[in-house]
Amino acid sequence: MMTPAPQPNPHKLQLDRAFLDMAKQRLEENKHFVSHHFDDCTELPLREAAVLMPLCIVKGVPSVLFTVRSTKLRSHRGECSFPGGKRDPTDVNCLETALREMEEEVFISPKDIEILGEYTPMPMPNRNCTMRVQPYVGFIRTPIDDISNIRFNPDEVQKVFTIPLEDLVNPEKNKNLARFRESKYVYPVWHVEEEGCTVWGMTAFIMDGVLRRIMKRGPMGALVCPEGVDIPRYRAPPIPEAPVVEAVAQEST
């Protein structure tokens, strides 16, 4: 018989042992729940990728860490995202892919990350729909004193920022609903004014599902657009040129 995980203080989110154990248990017990369904193309080999949604503590504030993809990249340039990428032939599994990409992008070692669980895999919006992404949720063990001190690989990342967890689970905060591609699903879009960017698309879709699953707020599955309601897709603005950042964008040594 499974022992119930300790319950965190419902009035103030803290990434303490009680919260982390609760998150692990809820992600584990719902690991095989299919929250959404997209048809993967079967005519071509299905490739794999993985992302890591990193929970962290910044100046004592429980937060989620994001990267802004470099404008030098060929795809999804300048978009807010979680660390991640395609699975290499040498990766044992998709979890190893997610941890490897985390270290390559923001130089945080797998040893400093506690894996809390995984979320329903989903296809990438590539032309042939042949890339499936496995999301993982992790906790960065070492508290972050100043996000500007986080080192990153400038070939892949333009900058790193965080959003307080309290803001992400607060329905009154700066977000609205958008349709996910041409599907029946909708998801919240977070506008981060102080960073001059927006969390949308697959990153926002995954984060919304993970947070609702952990917090047990709203439906277990992906949000479905109400019948007869026209909710459009989010259209991202043109990607600006990447600013030159020398103080923290360092090559790996």
XYZ file of C-alpha atoms in Angstrom:
253
model
C 0.000 0.000 0.000
C 1.411 3.371 -1.033
C 2.087 5.794 1.816
C 0.554 9.230 1.129
C 3.164 11.898 0.494
C 3.424 14.719 3.051
C 1.226 17.664 2.111
C 2.848 21.108 1.624
C 1.508 24.342 3.034
C -1.396 25.175 0.637
C -1.082 28.923 1.286
C 2.542 29.354 0.199
C 4.412 27.195 -2.270
C 7.804 26.001 -1.104
C 10.106 23.618 -2.935
C 10.753 21.730 0.288
C 10.893 17.983 0.822
C 7.132 17.739 1.288
C 6.399 19.474 -2.025
C 9.029 17.513 -3.965
C 7.768 14.189 -2.588
C 4.196 15.168 -3.430
C 5.231 16.107 -6.983
C 7.063 12.795 -7.418
C 4.086 10.795 -6.214
C 1.539 12.606 -8.369
C 3.697 12.398 -11.482
C 4.375 8.710 -10.851
C 0.776 7.689 -10.177
C -0.368 9.463 -13.366
C 2.643 8.520 -15.500
C 0.581 6.401 -17.879
C -2.388 8.755 -18.071
C -2.708 10.004 -21.659
C -3.588 13.663 -21.236
C -3.729 14.401 -24.978
C -3.552 12.559 -28.266
C -1.853 13.568 -31.499
C -1.407 11.229 -34.431
C 2.248 10.465 -35.085
C 2.995 9.708 -38.705
C 3.777 6.015 -39.082
C 5.115 6.048 -42.634
C 8.493 7.341 -41.502
C 10.704 6.290 -38.545
C 9.700 8.092 -35.363
C 12.614 10.026 -33.888
C 12.913 10.947 -30.219
C 13.721 14.108 -28.291
C 13.449 15.172 -24.661
C 13.095 18.342 -22.603
C 13.578 19.064 -18.913
C 11.263 21.427 -17.017
C 13.598 22.680 -14.249
C 12.144 23.779 -10.913
C 14.560 25.902 -8.892
C 14.877 28.349 -6.020
C 16.037 31.868 -6.960
C 16.753 34.265 -4.095
C 14.518 32.104 -1.915
C 11.640 32.117 -4.427
C 10.384 28.796 -5.889
C 10.546 29.226 -9.666
C 10.727 27.543 -13.065
C 13.784 28.121 -15.249
C 13.544 28.890 -18.981
C 15.985 29.563 -21.772
C 15.546 31.862 -24.744
C 16.861 30.036 -27.786
C 19.666 31.698 -29.708
C 18.753 33.517 -32.909
C 21.684 31.659 -34.472
C 19.695 28.397 -34.448
C 17.874 27.138 -37.528
C 14.557 26.395 -35.797
C 12.494 28.049 -33.042
C 14.935 30.964 -32.940
C 14.434 33.391 -30.071
C 11.646 31.339 -28.469
C 11.270 30.639 -24.753
C 11.859 26.982 -24.056
C 13.033 24.333 -21.639
C 16.499 22.806 -22.090
C 16.255 19.864 -24.450
C 16.960 18.423 -27.859
C 17.138 15.353 -30.060
C 18.217 12.010 -28.651
C 21.742 11.073 -29.665
C 22.551 7.470 -30.641
C 24.818 7.290 -27.577
C 22.055 8.325 -25.139
C 20.854 5.324 -23.117
C 17.334 6.759 -22.934
C 15.418 10.042 -23.263
C 16.147 10.983 -19.650
C 19.855 10.928 -20.456
C 19.076 13.143 -23.453
C 17.289 15.716 -21.282
C 20.086 15.793 -18.694
C 22.790 15.998 -21.354
C 21.057 18.902 -23.086
C 20.595 20.682 -19.745
C 24.338 20.501 -19.125
C 25.221 21.517 -22.676
C 22.914 24.532 -22.644
C 23.235 25.944 -19.119
C 26.178 23.965 -17.663
C 24.146 22.435 -14.803
C 25.405 18.940 -14.052
C 23.029 15.948 -13.890
C 24.391 15.398 -10.370
C 22.761 18.697 -9.323
C 19.309 17.732 -10.609
C 16.733 15.619 -8.785
C 14.357 14.030 -11.281
C 10.756 14.276 -10.076
C 9.047 12.436 -12.902
C 7.847 12.584 -16.476
C 4.863 13.853 -18.455
C 2.899 12.560 -21.441
C 5.100 12.525 -24.573
C 3.963 14.574 -27.550
C 4.927 15.146 -31.194
C 7.025 18.082 -32.321
C 5.462 20.393 -34.940
C 7.969 19.357 -37.584
C 6.869 18.985 -41.202
C 6.274 15.221 -41.143
C 5.200 14.934 -37.497
C 7.906 12.324 -36.910
C 9.589 13.725 -33.799
C 8.197 12.726 -30.405
C 9.238 14.718 -27.321
C 9.431 13.178 -23.848
C 9.126 15.845 -21.095
C 10.756 15.376 -17.681
C 10.430 17.449 -14.522
C 13.486 18.084 -12.341
C 14.597 20.141 -9.373
C 17.907 22.043 -9.357
C 19.291 21.211 -5.926
C 21.610 24.205 -5.533
C 19.753 27.478 -4.826
C 20.424 30.288 -7.316
C 21.539 33.575 -5.753
C 21.295 35.603 -8.956
C 19.921 34.337 -12.266
C 22.349 36.606 -14.131
C 25.179 34.411 -12.831
C 23.869 31.325 -14.638
C 26.364 30.424 -17.363
C 25.021 29.330 -20.731
C 26.199 28.268 -24.161
C 25.747 31.312 -26.471
C 25.594 29.077 -29.543
C 22.317 27.625 -28.259
C 20.982 30.076 -25.673
C 20.430 33.815 -25.851
C 19.558 34.233 -22.167
C 18.157 32.473 -19.103
C 15.288 33.658 -16.907
C 12.867 32.341 -14.304
C 9.192 32.825 -13.413
C 8.003 32.409 -9.799
C 5.969 29.229 -9.333
C 3.280 31.207 -7.512
C 2.748 33.330 -10.645
C 2.489 30.283 -12.888
C -0.280 28.655 -10.839
C -2.155 31.912 -10.218
C -5.091 32.096 -12.702
C -5.177 35.893 -12.445
C -1.612 36.399 -13.604
C -0.502 37.567 -17.031
C -1.760 34.802 -19.324
C -4.568 33.993 -21.752
C -5.670 30.947 -23.730
C -4.491 30.027 -27.222
C -5.283 27.068 -29.456
C -2.514 24.467 -29.726
C -1.725 24.268 -33.451
C -4.874 23.140 -35.306
C -5.981 20.732 -32.571
C -8.981 20.809 -30.244
C -6.697 21.680 -27.326
C -6.013 25.070 -25.764
C -3.348 26.177 -23.334
C -2.353 29.309 -21.356
C 0.173 31.737 -22.810
C 2.346 33.588 -20.286
C 3.499 37.099 -21.209
C 6.659 37.975 -19.260
C 6.859 41.742 -19.554
C 10.039 42.197 -17.521
C 11.867 39.777 -19.850
C 10.226 41.073 -23.021
C 9.146 37.605 -24.105
C 6.248 35.156 -24.104
C 6.099 31.508 -23.046
C 3.910 29.786 -25.622
C 3.637 26.713 -27.833
C 4.905 23.335 -26.718
C 6.769 24.771 -23.704
C 3.616 26.406 -22.325
C 1.481 23.363 -23.222
C 3.798 21.017 -21.308
C 4.161 23.346 -18.315
C 0.407 23.839 -17.989
C -0.201 20.097 -17.961
C 2.617 19.398 -15.497
C 1.505 22.085 -13.037
C -2.151 21.025 -13.137
C -1.114 17.422 -12.571
C 1.138 18.274 -9.609
C -1.205 20.824 -8.031
C -4.397 18.874 -8.870
C -6.026 22.025 -10.201
C -8.382 21.690 -13.158
C -8.799 18.639 -15.408
C -6.229 15.862 -15.499
C -6.000 15.968 -19.279
C -5.152 18.768 -21.673
C -7.616 21.645 -21.807
C -10.187 21.213 -24.602
C -11.629 24.208 -26.428
C -15.328 24.574 -25.545
C -17.637 23.722 -28.432
C -18.620 26.762 -30.452
C -15.873 28.962 -28.980
C -13.300 30.387 -31.384
C -9.910 30.508 -29.662
C -7.141 31.382 -32.159
C -3.535 30.214 -32.210
C -0.908 32.460 -30.681
C 1.094 34.280 -33.337
C 4.585 35.121 -32.174
C 6.036 38.526 -33.114
C 9.098 38.738 -35.400
C 12.270 37.498 -33.750
C 14.607 40.376 -32.770
C 18.345 40.238 -33.230
C 20.168 38.611 -30.319
C 21.863 41.116 -27.973
C 25.563 40.694 -27.329
C 26.016 39.233 -23.843
C 29.585 38.705 -22.726
C 29.455 38.675 -18.939
C 27.640 35.390 -18.469
C 27.633 33.737 -21.896
C 30.756 31.651 -21.532
C 32.111 28.735 -23.431
C 32.342 25.498 -21.515
C 35.742 24.982 -20.006
